[in-house]
Amino acid sequence: MACRLRSAWRIFLSGKQFHRCKSVVTYSGPGTGLCTVRYHSSEGGDVSLQSESPLRKFEWIQKRAPAFAISGENVVILPGPVEYFEELKNQARNASKRVVLASLYLGTSPKVQELVDTIYQTCQTSSQGTQDKPPLKVHILLDCTRGSRGKHNSRTMLLPLIKDFPDRASVSLYHTPDLRGRLKELIPERYNEIIGLSHIKAYIFDDTVIMSGANLSESYFTNRQDRYIMVKDCPQLADFFHKLVTTVSTFSFQLQQDDSLVLDPEFNVHPYEGDITEFKTKARTLVEEVIDPEHWNGNTSQHNHQPHTTETKSHELHYNSPEFSHRTLVDNRPKESRTKPVILLRQDANSGSNTSPQSQHATCLHTGAVQQKDISNSTSNSSPQENIDSKSVQNSDSTMYDGKERMTSDLPLDTWIFPLVQMGPLGVTVDEEVTSGILNTADSDMECYLASGYFNLTRTYMDIVLRSKAKFNMLMASPQVNGFYGAKGISGFIPDSYTYIAKKFCEQRDSRGQQDRIQMYEYYKDNWTFHAKGLWIYQSGKKLPFLTLMGSPNFGHRSVHRDLEAQLAIITTNENLQKQLHQEQERLYTQSERVDKTTYQQEHRKVPLWVKIVSITTRNFW
């Protein structure tokens, strides 16, 4: 199995068209002879790539994270908070099977109430369900400390939902095991959040996933800039995050109709009163079962296995039902479409050529799906796809499945998505390992754009950037657009701390003579705040990126060690998606100014001595 998966991946990397006929897989491309891979041999197969592609350097990711092959035509980059808010409402309004939301917290403003009301109304209008069509299920995962702050909070906002739909809606609240004992007694509300949080931002509506770094509150819907990516019609990716949220919910508190919190009966270790080692060990075991690449890419017999309970719990949303069971790695398209070829890659990563989506046919698959598909050796005619503007990308649509046939859009598989999970308190470090690996893999023929709303790189990430041969463009918030700017009390000095940390990084860069290779930028926009984070990688001299990281991590210490995080690594050769990613990067960087040592010498940038001392001693909490 592993050899077969590697073969499929290498065909994707090679930039050749993929065809399949019985037991033989062939691929061909300009300037090469016809090569053959025999998938049905016991030892699997391999291919010899004739051209160097930057994608090849990232082949190792599939060994650390599940991999999902999709069409880039099913991916939409949302440009800003207004579009993010409207899309959340639109998806909630049209959901028919599941709504699963994972966020740090839910705000209490009118816009947030509008979103909650939309979900409520969808539950109301949803049928009670039939044998063929179960009713809509809603599950929401939030952080316990942040979601419980104040008298009117995330919990009270959601009480009507769980009261009126007790069998169809549930709310879970994760509590870090590290906030306990004297720490919990002494650290006041709000400040206790520095110990650890659930920081995952994943929003699932049927088989559509919206990943972001944005929470669900007023500023994130109006004037707080973040990143937002929507992956449509990919049930496997939706299942992955659904199962991840379900699993975290297992070792979280469950919100009751009287606003009380109870433990999940299947997980009997209290997060802050029980044994901390036992809690972390049991929680880590459950999470590792979900994120294991072999669970999704390998042995399909595991996919319908539920190790945590023999019955379906309310927050699992009937995961054993036909609508939500894990899919085996087979072709889920209608039978009449199965005679058409799956294209794993339509173009060389940097050729700029593309293939008409009308002439190629595919679907959203696990990496293991390729060798099991029953596809003939018929070929498709390809043609360049030119003059694609952002509007056409935003308005692109694909056919939703009907609940019986699991698949959908007749589009080529030209994009691979790797979900990366980091849960430092539990010892889960996939995102840290893959992020470090990606930064290490970038070399002199690549240019990286790295953004963080809170610039506080871990020592590991900082060292990689400083010794790398790749060019880096680092984007951070100017003090005026930092989310803590103007805050009351000690929080108001947090922007000064980030200024001090950025200044120290600037000094290290300059001491190594890396001013040209590593450039620093600050985002500024009147009356806005900046919360975007992620990575875009270009091959030097090329205008479009082929890889991005996006999600909740900020590349800082707390993202690695204190919080629960998730993001996507996306590798694509789809020109539409590459254009969207490039436009996204440009929107952020064109709203910024380059900074250097003279910036930090300005009077208004001087940092008080006590802030410097606090920054050094407490930076691991940010």
PDB file of N, CA, C and O in Angstrom, residues 153-202:
ATOM      1  N   ASN A 153     -22.038  35.270  27.526  1.00  0.00           N
ATOM      2  CA  ASN A 153     -20.853  34.727  26.853  1.00  0.00           C
ATOM      3  C   ASN A 153     -21.251  33.719  25.788  1.00  0.00           C
ATOM      4  O   ASN A 153     -22.441  33.604  25.430  1.00  0.00           O
ATOM      5  N   SER A 154     -20.268  32.988  25.305  1.00  0.00           N
ATOM      6  CA  SER A 154     -20.529  31.998  24.253  1.00  0.00           C
ATOM      7  C   SER A 154     -21.555  30.966  24.701  1.00  0.00           C
ATOM      8  O   SER A 154     -22.426  30.541  23.915  1.00  0.00           O
ATOM      9  N   ARG A 155     -21.462  30.564  25.933  1.00  0.00           N
ATOM     10  CA  ARG A 155     -22.369  29.538  26.441  1.00  0.00           C
ATOM     11  C   ARG A 155     -23.809  30.026  26.442  1.00  0.00           C
ATOM     12  O   ARG A 155     -24.719  29.317  25.971  1.00  0.00           O
ATOM     13  N   THR A 156     -24.020  31.230  26.953  1.00  0.00           N
ATOM     14  CA  THR A 156     -25.396  31.743  27.013  1.00  0.00           C
ATOM     15  C   THR A 156     -25.951  32.009  25.617  1.00  0.00           C
ATOM     16  O   THR A 156     -27.168  31.891  25.403  1.00  0.00           O
ATOM     17  N   MET A 157     -25.089  32.342  24.670  1.00  0.00           N
ATOM     18  CA  MET A 157     -25.533  32.552  23.298  1.00  0.00           C
ATOM     19  C   MET A 157     -26.084  31.266  22.683  1.00  0.00           C
ATOM     20  O   MET A 157     -26.973  31.295  21.818  1.00  0.00           O
ATOM     21  N   LEU A 158     -25.563  30.133  23.123  1.00  0.00           N
ATOM     22  CA  LEU A 158     -25.917  28.862  22.496  1.00  0.00           C
ATOM     23  C   LEU A 158     -26.945  28.053  23.274  1.00  0.00           C
ATOM     24  O   LEU A 158     -27.398  27.007  22.800  1.00  0.00           O
ATOM     25  N   LEU A 159     -27.321  28.530  24.448  1.00  0.00           N
ATOM     26  CA  LEU A 159     -28.286  27.782  25.259  1.00  0.00           C
ATOM     27  C   LEU A 159     -29.626  27.552  24.542  1.00  0.00           C
ATOM     28  O   LEU A 159     -30.175  26.439  24.612  1.00  0.00           O
ATOM     29  N   PRO A 160     -30.195  28.554  23.856  1.00  0.00           N
ATOM     30  CA  PRO A 160     -31.462  28.287  23.159  1.00  0.00           C
ATOM     31  C   PRO A 160     -31.354  27.151  22.138  1.00  0.00           C
ATOM     32  O   PRO A 160     -32.313  26.386  21.949  1.00  0.00           O
ATOM     33  N   LEU A 161     -30.212  27.030  21.504  1.00  0.00           N
ATOM     34  CA  LEU A 161     -30.024  25.992  20.497  1.00  0.00           C
ATOM     35  C   LEU A 161     -30.084  24.607  21.124  1.00  0.00           C
ATOM     36  O   LEU A 161     -30.774  23.711  20.615  1.00  0.00           O
ATOM     37  N   ILE A 162     -29.361  24.420  22.232  1.00  0.00           N
ATOM     38  CA  ILE A 162     -29.339  23.078  22.828  1.00  0.00           C
ATOM     39  C   ILE A 162     -30.624  22.802  23.639  1.00  0.00           C
ATOM     40  O   ILE A 162     -30.965  21.639  23.860  1.00  0.00           O
ATOM     41  N   LYS A 163     -31.309  23.854  24.070  1.00  0.00           N
ATOM     42  CA  LYS A 163     -32.588  23.647  24.769  1.00  0.00           C
ATOM     43  C   LYS A 163     -33.681  23.211  23.805  1.00  0.00           C
ATOM     44  O   LYS A 163     -34.473  22.310  24.099  1.00  0.00           O
ATOM     45  N   ASP A 164     -33.752  23.849  22.655  1.00  0.00           N
ATOM     46  CA  ASP A 164     -34.837  23.587  21.716  1.00  0.00           C
ATOM     47  C   ASP A 164     -34.561  22.407  20.788  1.00  0.00           C
ATOM     48  O   ASP A 164     -35.489  21.855  20.190  1.00  0.00           O
ATOM     49  N   PHE A 165     -33.273  22.040  20.658  1.00  0.00           N
ATOM     50  CA  PHE A 165     -32.925  20.904  19.808  1.00  0.00           C
ATOM     51  C   PHE A 165     -31.963  19.980  20.560  1.00  0.00           C
ATOM     52  O   PHE A 165     -30.819  19.762  20.150  1.00  0.00           O
ATOM     53  N   PRO A 166     -32.411  19.433  21.684  1.00  0.00           N
ATOM     54  CA  PRO A 166     -31.500  18.661  22.551  1.00  0.00           C
ATOM     55  C   PRO A 166     -30.919  17.417  21.896  1.00  0.00           C
ATOM     56  O   PRO A 166     -29.827  16.983  22.275  1.00  0.00           O
ATOM     57  N   ASP A 167     -31.628  16.853  20.929  1.00  0.00           N
ATOM     58  CA  ASP A 167     -31.131  15.634  20.278  1.00  0.00           C
ATOM     59  C   ASP A 167     -30.349  15.935  19.011  1.00  0.00           C
ATOM     60  O   ASP A 167     -29.792  15.021  18.394  1.00  0.00           O
ATOM     61  N   ARG A 168     -30.306  17.205  18.618  1.00  0.00           N
ATOM     62  CA  ARG A 168     -29.684  17.542  17.344  1.00  0.00           C
ATOM     63  C   ARG A 168     -28.579  18.577  17.468  1.00  0.00           C
ATOM     64  O   ARG A 168     -27.854  18.823  16.495  1.00  0.00           O
ATOM     65  N   ALA A 169     -28.440  19.195  18.622  1.00  0.00           N
ATOM     66  CA  ALA A 169     -27.416  20.223  18.812  1.00  0.00           C
ATOM     67  C   ALA A 169     -26.675  19.962  20.110  1.00  0.00           C
ATOM     68  O   ALA A 169     -27.266  19.585  21.123  1.00  0.00           O
ATOM     69  N   SER A 170     -25.364  20.164  20.072  1.00  0.00           N
ATOM     70  CA  SER A 170     -24.544  19.980  21.267  1.00  0.00           C
ATOM     71  C   SER A 170     -23.380  20.953  21.235  1.00  0.00           C
ATOM     72  O   SER A 170     -22.945  21.402  20.173  1.00  0.00           O
ATOM     73  N   VAL A 171     -22.894  21.289  22.431  1.00  0.00           N
ATOM     74  CA  VAL A 171     -21.784  22.239  22.581  1.00  0.00           C
ATOM     75  C   VAL A 171     -20.768  21.635  23.536  1.00  0.00           C
ATOM     76  O   VAL A 171     -21.120  21.195  24.633  1.00  0.00           O
ATOM     77  N   SER A 172     -19.501  21.623  23.124  1.00  0.00           N
ATOM     78  CA  SER A 172     -18.420  21.122  23.964  1.00  0.00           C
ATOM     79  C   SER A 172     -17.435  22.245  24.228  1.00  0.00           C
ATOM     80  O   SER A 172     -17.237  23.125  23.385  1.00  0.00           O
ATOM     81  N   LEU A 173     -16.814  22.232  25.402  1.00  0.00           N
ATOM     82  CA  LEU A 173     -15.864  23.272  25.783  1.00  0.00           C
ATOM     83  C   LEU A 173     -14.583  22.625  26.318  1.00  0.00           C
ATOM     84  O   LEU A 173     -14.588  21.980  27.368  1.00  0.00           O
ATOM     85  N   TYR A 174     -13.508  22.802  25.561  1.00  0.00           N
ATOM     86  CA  TYR A 174     -12.214  22.244  25.941  1.00  0.00           C
ATOM     87  C   TYR A 174     -11.573  23.089  27.049  1.00  0.00           C
ATOM     88  O   TYR A 174     -11.553  24.322  26.975  1.00  0.00           O
ATOM     89  N   HIS A 175     -11.041  22.413  28.044  1.00  0.00           N
ATOM     90  CA  HIS A 175     -10.326  23.077  29.140  1.00  0.00           C
ATOM     91  C   HIS A 175      -8.909  22.505  29.185  1.00  0.00           C
ATOM     92  O   HIS A 175      -8.712  21.293  29.308  1.00  0.00           O
ATOM     93  N   THR A 176      -7.901  23.360  29.068  1.00  0.00           N
ATOM     94  CA  THR A 176      -6.527  22.869  29.092  1.00  0.00           C
ATOM     95  C   THR A 176      -6.217  22.187  30.419  1.00  0.00           C
ATOM     96  O   THR A 176      -6.593  22.685  31.494  1.00  0.00           O
ATOM     97  N   PRO A 177      -5.521  21.065  30.395  1.00  0.00           N
ATOM     98  CA  PRO A 177      -5.158  20.398  31.650  1.00  0.00           C
ATOM     99  C   PRO A 177      -4.075  21.138  32.422  1.00  0.00           C
ATOM    100  O   PRO A 177      -3.821  20.814  33.593  1.00  0.00           O
ATOM    101  N   ASP A 178      -3.446  22.126  31.794  1.00  0.00           N
ATOM    102  CA  ASP A 178      -2.357  22.850  32.452  1.00  0.00           C
ATOM    103  C   ASP A 178      -2.838  23.974  33.368  1.00  0.00           C
ATOM    104  O   ASP A 178      -2.060  24.492  34.171  1.00  0.00           O
ATOM    105  N   LEU A 179      -4.092  24.362  33.267  1.00  0.00           N
ATOM    106  CA  LEU A 179      -4.655  25.373  34.170  1.00  0.00           C
ATOM    107  C   LEU A 179      -5.349  24.639  35.311  1.00  0.00           C
ATOM    108  O   LEU A 179      -6.495  24.220  35.204  1.00  0.00           O
ATOM    109  N   ARG A 180      -4.680  24.508  36.428  1.00  0.00           N
ATOM    110  CA  ARG A 180      -5.179  23.706  37.544  1.00  0.00           C
ATOM    111  C   ARG A 180      -4.574  24.183  38.850  1.00  0.00           C
ATOM    112  O   ARG A 180      -3.644  25.001  38.873  1.00  0.00           O
ATOM    113  N   GLY A 181      -5.098  23.687  39.935  1.00  0.00           N
ATOM    114  CA  GLY A 181      -4.536  23.964  41.260  1.00  0.00           C
ATOM    115  C   GLY A 181      -4.453  25.441  41.570  1.00  0.00           C
ATOM    116  O   GLY A 181      -5.391  26.216  41.337  1.00  0.00           O
ATOM    117  N   ARG A 182      -3.300  25.861  42.099  1.00  0.00           N
ATOM    118  CA  ARG A 182      -3.105  27.251  42.520  1.00  0.00           C
ATOM    119  C   ARG A 182      -3.163  28.208  41.340  1.00  0.00           C
ATOM    120  O   ARG A 182      -3.617  29.342  41.476  1.00  0.00           O
ATOM    121  N   LEU A 183      -2.694  27.778  40.179  1.00  0.00           N
ATOM    122  CA  LEU A 183      -2.778  28.647  39.000  1.00  0.00           C
ATOM    123  C   LEU A 183      -4.225  29.018  38.711  1.00  0.00           C
ATOM    124  O   LEU A 183      -4.540  30.187  38.470  1.00  0.00           O
ATOM    125  N   LYS A 184      -5.106  28.042  38.744  1.00  0.00           N
ATOM    126  CA  LYS A 184      -6.517  28.301  38.444  1.00  0.00           C
ATOM    127  C   LYS A 184      -7.159  29.177  39.516  1.00  0.00           C
ATOM    128  O   LYS A 184      -8.029  29.998  39.218  1.00  0.00           O
ATOM    129  N   GLU A 185      -6.711  29.018  40.734  1.00  0.00           N
ATOM    130  CA  GLU A 185      -7.262  29.812  41.826  1.00  0.00           C
ATOM    131  C   GLU A 185      -6.790  31.265  41.772  1.00  0.00           C
ATOM    132  O   GLU A 185      -7.560  32.190  42.048  1.00  0.00           O
ATOM    133  N   LEU A 186      -5.542  31.473  41.400  1.00  0.00           N
ATOM    134  CA  LEU A 186      -4.937  32.800  41.521  1.00  0.00           C
ATOM    135  C   LEU A 186      -5.048  33.668  40.273  1.00  0.00           C
ATOM    136  O   LEU A 186      -5.165  34.888  40.371  1.00  0.00           O
ATOM    137  N   ILE A 187      -4.978  33.055  39.085  1.00  0.00           N
ATOM    138  CA  ILE A 187      -5.005  33.861  37.859  1.00  0.00           C
ATOM    139  C   ILE A 187      -6.439  34.252  37.547  1.00  0.00           C
ATOM    140  O   ILE A 187      -7.316  33.389  37.418  1.00  0.00           O
ATOM    141  N   PRO A 188      -6.719  35.538  37.427  1.00  0.00           N
ATOM    142  CA  PRO A 188      -8.096  35.987  37.196  1.00  0.00           C
ATOM    143  C   PRO A 188      -8.593  35.652  35.795  1.00  0.00           C
ATOM    144  O   PRO A 188      -7.812  35.322  34.894  1.00  0.00           O
ATOM    145  N   GLU A 189      -9.895  35.729  35.638  1.00  0.00           N
ATOM    146  CA  GLU A 189     -10.535  35.524  34.336  1.00  0.00           C
ATOM    147  C   GLU A 189      -9.903  36.439  33.291  1.00  0.00           C
ATOM    148  O   GLU A 189      -9.538  37.560  33.581  1.00  0.00           O
ATOM    149  N   ARG A 190      -9.809  35.975  32.110  1.00  0.00           N
ATOM    150  CA  ARG A 190      -9.168  36.601  30.962  1.00  0.00           C
ATOM    151  C   ARG A 190      -7.670  36.313  30.944  1.00  0.00           C
ATOM    152  O   ARG A 190      -7.148  35.804  29.962  1.00  0.00           O
ATOM    153  N   TYR A 191      -6.971  36.616  32.039  1.00  0.00           N
ATOM    154  CA  TYR A 191      -5.537  36.366  32.079  1.00  0.00           C
ATOM    155  C   TYR A 191      -5.218  34.877  32.178  1.00  0.00           C
ATOM    156  O   TYR A 191      -4.122  34.451  31.803  1.00  0.00           O
ATOM    157  N   ASN A 192      -6.183  34.087  32.659  1.00  0.00           N
ATOM    158  CA  ASN A 192      -5.918  32.651  32.762  1.00  0.00           C
ATOM    159  C   ASN A 192      -5.844  31.987  31.386  1.00  0.00           C
ATOM    160  O   ASN A 192      -5.387  30.849  31.256  1.00  0.00           O
ATOM    161  N   GLU A 193      -6.242  32.721  30.364  1.00  0.00           N
ATOM    162  CA  GLU A 193      -6.210  32.162  29.010  1.00  0.00           C
ATOM    163  C   GLU A 193      -4.787  32.021  28.470  1.00  0.00           C
ATOM    164  O   GLU A 193      -4.567  31.328  27.469  1.00  0.00           O
ATOM    165  N   ILE A 194      -3.826  32.666  29.125  1.00  0.00           N
ATOM    166  CA  ILE A 194      -2.445  32.556  28.645  1.00  0.00           C
ATOM    167  C   ILE A 194      -1.878  31.151  28.879  1.00  0.00           C
ATOM    168  O   ILE A 194      -0.887  30.774  28.255  1.00  0.00           O
ATOM    169  N   ILE A 195      -2.497  30.373  29.746  1.00  0.00           N
ATOM    170  CA  ILE A 195      -1.973  29.040  30.059  1.00  0.00           C
ATOM    171  C   ILE A 195      -2.196  28.073  28.902  1.00  0.00           C
ATOM    172  O   ILE A 195      -1.366  27.211  28.621  1.00  0.00           O
ATOM    173  N   GLY A 196      -3.300  28.207  28.217  1.00  0.00           N
ATOM    174  CA  GLY A 196      -3.579  27.310  27.093  1.00  0.00           C
ATOM    175  C   GLY A 196      -5.027  27.375  26.672  1.00  0.00           C
ATOM    176  O   GLY A 196      -5.927  27.599  27.493  1.00  0.00           O
ATOM    177  N   LEU A 197      -5.267  27.166  25.353  1.00  0.00           N
ATOM    178  CA  LEU A 197      -6.605  27.303  24.790  1.00  0.00           C
ATOM    179  C   LEU A 197      -6.811  26.281  23.678  1.00  0.00           C
ATOM    180  O   LEU A 197      -5.857  25.719  23.143  1.00  0.00           O
ATOM    181  N   SER A 198      -8.063  26.120  23.297  1.00  0.00           N
ATOM    182  CA  SER A 198      -8.369  25.475  22.027  1.00  0.00           C
ATOM    183  C   SER A 198      -8.478  26.588  20.990  1.00  0.00           C
ATOM    184  O   SER A 198      -9.378  27.418  21.046  1.00  0.00           O
ATOM    185  N   HIS A 199      -7.540  26.623  20.074  1.00  0.00           N
ATOM    186  CA  HIS A 199      -7.401  27.729  19.126  1.00  0.00           C
ATOM    187  C   HIS A 199      -7.775  27.318  17.707  1.00  0.00           C
ATOM    188  O   HIS A 199      -7.571  28.076  16.759  1.00  0.00           O
ATOM    189  N   ILE A 200      -8.339  26.125  17.533  1.00  0.00           N
ATOM    190  CA  ILE A 200      -8.696  25.610  16.212  1.00  0.00           C
ATOM    191  C   ILE A 200      -9.855  26.411  15.636  1.00  0.00           C
ATOM    192  O   ILE A 200     -10.829  26.712  16.338  1.00  0.00           O
ATOM    193  N   LYS A 201      -9.757  26.740  14.343  1.00  0.00           N
ATOM    194  CA  LYS A 201     -10.836  27.427  13.642  1.00  0.00           C
ATOM    195  C   LYS A 201     -11.170  26.641  12.381  1.00  0.00           C
ATOM    196  O   LYS A 201     -10.553  26.808  11.328  1.00  0.00           O
ATOM    197  N   ALA A 202     -12.124  25.732  12.489  1.00  0.00           N
ATOM    198  CA  ALA A 202     -12.559  24.899  11.367  1.00  0.00           C
ATOM    199  C   ALA A 202     -14.073  24.882  11.357  1.00  0.00           C
ATOM    200  O   ALA A 202     -14.704  24.605  12.386  1.00  0.00           O
TER     201      ALA A 202
END
